[in-house]
Amino acid sequence: MSLRQRSGDGAGRLIWVRHGESEGNRDRRFTHSTEVPLTDNGRAQARNAAERIHAQFAPIRVVASPYARARETGEIIAAELALPLSIDPEVREQHMGQLMGQPYDVALQDPAFNPQRRWEWRPPGGEALTDVQRRVVPALLRLASVYPAQDVVVVAHAGVLMAIEAHITGCWEQVLATANAGIIVVEHHGGVFSTRPLIE
């Protein structure tokens, strides 16, 4: 049986997609604004993600973060799959505070940054990944409750997907950032969640 076919067990699936490549990703900088757009490569990645989703799932809706790079990815996927799109502010990316617009490597210069426990690091004026998790997990539970037996695409960010995976697995240590337009499938049934990357 293909993944696209419903198994009949009443399970739902939240198909979490990291946004396509943004100008910030390309330049290896924390975005200076929530309105930083996708690159041409990012738009192509979004279309490819839509094709992969269409081949294996039957989603009924796309939900996206309000930040431009995720919103644009969501718009592309929704258009390709002829689905409605809604915005959920709770799946927005980690706020980088005073590091917005700075190169990624600047985080390594912060004495408070411990690469062994990176999820606890809070950039000055920003959010730790654990803060993101406290914000995002209620959104995960809400979406699973609203769509208990359907496939729904959720377009978000690397930090959000990491927080979701760490919540479900109960472990931060093994969680890695998902590539641009990478897909993580969260299956849920009766309040029980499981997650896996879509690598097919």
mmCIF file of C-alpha atoms in Angstrom:
data_model
loop_
_atom_site.group_PDB
_atom_site.id
_atom_site.type_symbol
_atom_site.label_atom_id
_atom_site.label_comp_id
_atom_site.label_asym_id
_atom_site.label_seq_id
_atom_site.Cartn_x
_atom_site.Cartn_y
_atom_site.Cartn_z
ATOM 1 C CA MET A 1 0.000 0.000 0.000
ATOM 2 C CA SER A 2 1.425 3.414 -0.926
ATOM 3 C CA LEU A 3 1.674 6.204 1.613
ATOM 4 C CA ARG A 4 -0.845 8.149 -0.465
ATOM 5 C CA GLN A 5 -3.529 5.549 0.285
ATOM 6 C CA ARG A 6 -5.265 5.926 3.624
ATOM 7 C CA SER A 7 -4.726 2.936 5.886
ATOM 8 C CA GLY A 8 -8.187 3.193 7.427
ATOM 9 C CA ASP A 9 -6.832 3.286 10.989
ATOM 10 C CA GLY A 10 -7.988 6.849 11.598
ATOM 11 C CA ALA A 11 -4.477 8.294 11.867
ATOM 12 C CA GLY A 12 -3.692 11.796 10.705
ATOM 13 C CA ARG A 13 -0.438 13.147 9.296
ATOM 14 C CA LEU A 14 1.119 16.564 9.651
ATOM 15 C CA ILE A 15 3.582 16.977 6.805
ATOM 16 C CA TRP A 16 6.086 19.521 8.127
ATOM 17 C CA VAL A 17 8.110 21.276 5.418
ATOM 18 C CA ARG A 18 11.007 23.621 6.006
ATOM 19 C CA HIS A 19 10.772 26.652 3.718
ATOM 20 C CA GLY A 20 12.848 26.776 0.559
ATOM 21 C CA GLU A 21 16.177 28.561 0.422
ATOM 22 C CA SER A 22 15.868 32.200 1.468
ATOM 23 C CA GLU A 23 18.244 35.057 0.778
ATOM 24 C CA GLY A 24 19.427 34.691 4.375
ATOM 25 C CA ASN A 25 20.188 30.990 3.894
ATOM 26 C CA ARG A 26 22.062 31.752 0.685
ATOM 27 C CA ASP A 27 24.155 34.424 2.384
ATOM 28 C CA ARG A 28 24.532 32.393 5.603
ATOM 29 C CA ARG A 29 23.084 35.164 7.739
ATOM 30 C CA PHE A 30 20.322 35.227 10.313
ATOM 31 C CA THR A 31 17.520 37.053 8.535
ATOM 32 C CA HIS A 32 17.336 40.764 9.292
ATOM 33 C CA SER A 33 13.592 40.906 8.653
ATOM 34 C CA THR A 34 10.594 38.599 8.665
ATOM 35 C CA GLU A 35 10.035 39.652 5.048
ATOM 36 C CA VAL A 36 13.246 38.211 3.574
ATOM 37 C CA PRO A 37 12.079 36.316 0.444
ATOM 38 C CA LEU A 38 12.994 33.036 -1.192
ATOM 39 C CA THR A 39 15.704 32.807 -3.813
ATOM 40 C CA ASP A 40 14.948 31.402 -7.255
ATOM 41 C CA ASN A 41 16.468 28.150 -6.014
ATOM 42 C CA GLY A 42 14.150 28.264 -3.000
ATOM 43 C CA ARG A 43 11.108 28.612 -5.244
ATOM 44 C CA ALA A 44 12.252 25.615 -7.285
ATOM 45 C CA GLN A 45 12.734 23.661 -4.040
ATOM 46 C CA ALA A 46 9.182 24.534 -2.993
ATOM 47 C CA ARG A 47 7.792 23.237 -6.286
ATOM 48 C CA ASN A 48 9.797 20.035 -5.869
ATOM 49 C CA ALA A 49 8.433 19.594 -2.350
ATOM 50 C CA ALA A 50 4.914 19.971 -3.728
ATOM 51 C CA GLU A 51 5.601 17.216 -6.263
ATOM 52 C CA ARG A 52 6.908 14.873 -3.562
ATOM 53 C CA ILE A 53 3.912 15.547 -1.344
ATOM 54 C CA HIS A 54 1.458 15.022 -4.209
ATOM 55 C CA ALA A 55 3.083 11.686 -5.061
ATOM 56 C CA GLN A 56 2.687 10.253 -1.557
ATOM 57 C CA PHE A 57 -0.044 12.088 0.323
ATOM 58 C CA ALA A 58 -3.514 13.521 -0.091
ATOM 59 C CA PRO A 59 -3.441 16.746 1.962
ATOM 60 C CA ILE A 60 -6.522 18.870 2.418
ATOM 61 C CA ARG A 61 -4.845 22.145 3.460
ATOM 62 C CA VAL A 62 -1.559 24.006 3.736
ATOM 63 C CA VAL A 63 -0.707 25.916 6.917
ATOM 64 C CA ALA A 64 2.290 28.270 6.936
ATOM 65 C CA SER A 65 4.315 30.501 9.203
ATOM 66 C CA PRO A 66 3.681 34.219 8.571
ATOM 67 C CA TYR A 67 7.350 34.896 7.752
ATOM 68 C CA ALA A 68 7.800 35.634 4.041
ATOM 69 C CA ARG A 69 10.115 32.718 3.268
ATOM 70 C CA ALA A 70 7.675 30.184 4.729
ATOM 71 C CA ARG A 71 4.582 31.996 3.515
ATOM 72 C CA GLU A 72 5.916 32.056 -0.050
ATOM 73 C CA THR A 73 6.837 28.369 0.138
ATOM 74 C CA GLY A 74 3.329 27.638 1.402
ATOM 75 C CA GLU A 75 1.786 29.686 -1.392
ATOM 76 C CA ILE A 76 3.735 27.723 -4.002
ATOM 77 C CA ILE A 77 2.808 24.349 -2.504
ATOM 78 C CA ALA A 78 -0.839 25.361 -2.098
ATOM 79 C CA ALA A 79 -1.010 26.572 -5.707
ATOM 80 C CA GLU A 80 0.649 23.433 -7.059
ATOM 81 C CA LEU A 81 -1.740 21.183 -5.113
ATOM 82 C CA ALA A 82 -4.842 23.393 -5.502
ATOM 83 C CA LEU A 83 -5.291 23.621 -1.723
ATOM 84 C CA PRO A 84 -6.405 26.389 0.633
ATOM 85 C CA LEU A 85 -3.677 28.155 2.595
ATOM 86 C CA SER A 86 -3.906 29.535 6.117
ATOM 87 C CA ILE A 87 -1.336 31.306 8.298
ATOM 88 C CA ASP A 88 -0.434 30.205 11.825
ATOM 89 C CA PRO A 89 1.769 32.700 13.721
ATOM 90 C CA GLU A 90 2.752 30.107 16.325
ATOM 91 C CA VAL A 91 4.926 28.167 13.844
ATOM 92 C CA ARG A 92 7.188 31.163 13.168
ATOM 93 C CA GLU A 93 10.963 30.774 13.438
ATOM 94 C CA GLN A 94 13.189 31.248 16.465
ATOM 95 C CA HIS A 95 13.683 34.938 17.188
ATOM 96 C CA MET A 96 17.400 35.728 16.961
ATOM 97 C CA GLY A 97 17.211 39.046 18.821
ATOM 98 C CA GLN A 98 20.350 41.160 18.477
ATOM 99 C CA LEU A 99 21.866 38.651 16.043
ATOM 100 C CA MET A 100 19.340 39.370 13.296
ATOM 101 C CA GLY A 101 21.228 40.166 10.105
ATOM 102 C CA GLN A 102 24.505 38.766 11.467
ATOM 103 C CA PRO A 103 26.491 35.856 9.974
ATOM 104 C CA TYR A 104 25.637 32.430 11.379
ATOM 105 C CA ASP A 105 29.162 32.067 12.776
ATOM 106 C CA VAL A 106 28.657 34.959 15.193
ATOM 107 C CA ALA A 107 26.765 32.572 17.480
ATOM 108 C CA LEU A 108 30.009 30.651 18.070
ATOM 109 C CA GLN A 109 31.558 33.818 19.489
ATOM 110 C CA ASP A 110 28.964 34.125 22.247
ATOM 111 C CA PRO A 111 30.502 32.820 25.504
ATOM 112 C CA ALA A 112 27.061 31.514 26.472
ATOM 113 C CA PHE A 113 26.855 29.257 23.408
ATOM 114 C CA ASN A 114 27.501 25.600 24.219
ATOM 115 C CA PRO A 115 27.418 23.473 21.057
ATOM 116 C CA GLN A 116 26.765 20.403 23.204
ATOM 117 C CA ARG A 117 23.532 21.960 24.497
ATOM 118 C CA ARG A 118 22.735 24.356 21.681
ATOM 119 C CA TRP A 119 18.981 24.111 22.287
ATOM 120 C CA GLU A 120 19.389 25.950 25.607
ATOM 121 C CA TRP A 121 21.331 28.881 24.103
ATOM 122 C CA ARG A 122 19.338 32.106 23.946
ATOM 123 C CA PRO A 123 20.696 34.808 21.639
ATOM 124 C CA PRO A 124 20.692 38.251 23.297
ATOM 125 C CA GLY A 125 17.117 39.554 23.137
ATOM 126 C CA GLY A 126 15.916 36.408 21.375
ATOM 127 C CA GLU A 127 14.556 32.898 21.916
ATOM 128 C CA ALA A 128 16.213 29.614 22.789
ATOM 129 C CA LEU A 129 15.060 26.537 20.902
ATOM 130 C CA THR A 130 13.444 25.425 24.146
ATOM 131 C CA ASP A 131 11.379 28.640 24.025
ATOM 132 C CA VAL A 132 10.368 27.787 20.465
ATOM 133 C CA GLN A 133 9.330 24.337 21.642
ATOM 134 C CA ARG A 134 7.062 25.771 24.349
ATOM 135 C CA ARG A 135 5.355 27.884 21.683
ATOM 136 C CA VAL A 136 5.176 25.272 18.932
ATOM 137 C CA VAL A 137 4.044 22.157 20.814
ATOM 138 C CA PRO A 138 0.578 23.638 21.573
ATOM 139 C CA ALA A 139 0.270 24.408 17.843
ATOM 140 C CA LEU A 140 1.188 20.790 17.055
ATOM 141 C CA LEU A 141 -1.467 19.512 19.450
ATOM 142 C CA ARG A 142 -4.048 21.955 18.131
ATOM 143 C CA LEU A 143 -3.466 21.003 14.494
ATOM 144 C CA ALA A 144 -3.654 17.301 15.366
ATOM 145 C CA SER A 145 -6.936 17.931 17.178
ATOM 146 C CA VAL A 146 -8.475 19.984 14.356
ATOM 147 C CA TYR A 147 -7.357 17.503 11.660
ATOM 148 C CA PRO A 148 -7.422 14.141 13.489
ATOM 149 C CA ALA A 149 -7.543 11.873 10.431
ATOM 150 C CA GLN A 150 -6.385 14.043 7.528
ATOM 151 C CA ASP A 151 -3.113 14.966 5.856
ATOM 152 C CA VAL A 152 -2.150 18.623 6.387
ATOM 153 C CA VAL A 153 0.995 20.356 5.139
ATOM 154 C CA VAL A 154 2.647 22.728 7.627
ATOM 155 C CA VAL A 155 5.372 25.022 6.262
ATOM 156 C CA ALA A 156 7.703 26.309 8.947
ATOM 157 C CA HIS A 157 11.387 26.693 9.795
ATOM 158 C CA ALA A 158 14.434 24.682 10.844
ATOM 159 C CA GLY A 159 14.136 25.608 14.511
ATOM 160 C CA VAL A 160 10.447 24.744 14.551
ATOM 161 C CA LEU A 161 11.003 21.306 13.010
ATOM 162 C CA MET A 162 13.827 20.633 15.467
ATOM 163 C CA ALA A 163 11.565 21.573 18.375
ATOM 164 C CA ILE A 164 8.812 19.279 17.098
ATOM 165 C CA GLU A 165 11.186 16.345 16.659
ATOM 166 C CA ALA A 166 12.723 16.840 20.096
ATOM 167 C CA HIS A 167 9.271 16.926 21.687
ATOM 168 C CA ILE A 168 8.135 13.712 20.004
ATOM 169 C CA THR A 169 11.364 11.777 20.515
ATOM 170 C CA GLY A 170 12.055 13.224 23.965
ATOM 171 C CA CYS A 171 15.648 13.944 22.967
ATOM 172 C CA TRP A 172 17.416 17.051 21.673
ATOM 173 C CA GLU A 173 20.841 15.469 21.266
ATOM 174 C CA GLN A 174 20.088 13.600 18.042
ATOM 175 C CA VAL A 175 18.019 16.317 16.371
ATOM 176 C CA LEU A 176 19.549 17.957 13.294
ATOM 177 C CA ALA A 177 18.362 20.881 11.201
ATOM 178 C CA THR A 178 16.242 19.828 8.219
ATOM 179 C CA ALA A 179 17.517 21.003 4.824
ATOM 180 C CA ASN A 180 15.653 23.693 2.929
ATOM 181 C CA ALA A 181 12.364 22.226 1.622
ATOM 182 C CA GLY A 182 13.081 19.067 3.601
ATOM 183 C CA ILE A 183 10.036 17.170 4.878
ATOM 184 C CA ILE A 184 9.314 15.594 8.255
ATOM 185 C CA VAL A 185 6.176 13.453 8.565
ATOM 186 C CA VAL A 186 4.411 13.427 11.936
ATOM 187 C CA GLU A 187 1.760 10.748 12.245
ATOM 188 C CA HIS A 188 -0.727 11.050 15.093
ATOM 189 C CA HIS A 189 -3.494 8.864 16.418
ATOM 190 C CA GLY A 190 -5.285 9.173 19.735
ATOM 191 C CA GLY A 191 -2.734 11.636 21.096
ATOM 192 C CA VAL A 192 0.249 9.429 20.213
ATOM 193 C CA PHE A 193 2.813 10.953 17.835
ATOM 194 C CA SER A 194 5.619 9.507 15.745
ATOM 195 C CA THR A 195 7.966 11.252 13.359
ATOM 196 C CA ARG A 196 10.243 10.360 10.483
ATOM 197 C CA PRO A 197 12.003 12.221 7.664
ATOM 198 C CA LEU A 198 10.570 11.849 4.174
ATOM 199 C CA ILE A 199 13.569 10.591 2.241
ATOM 200 C CA GLU A 200 11.807 8.701 -0.538
#
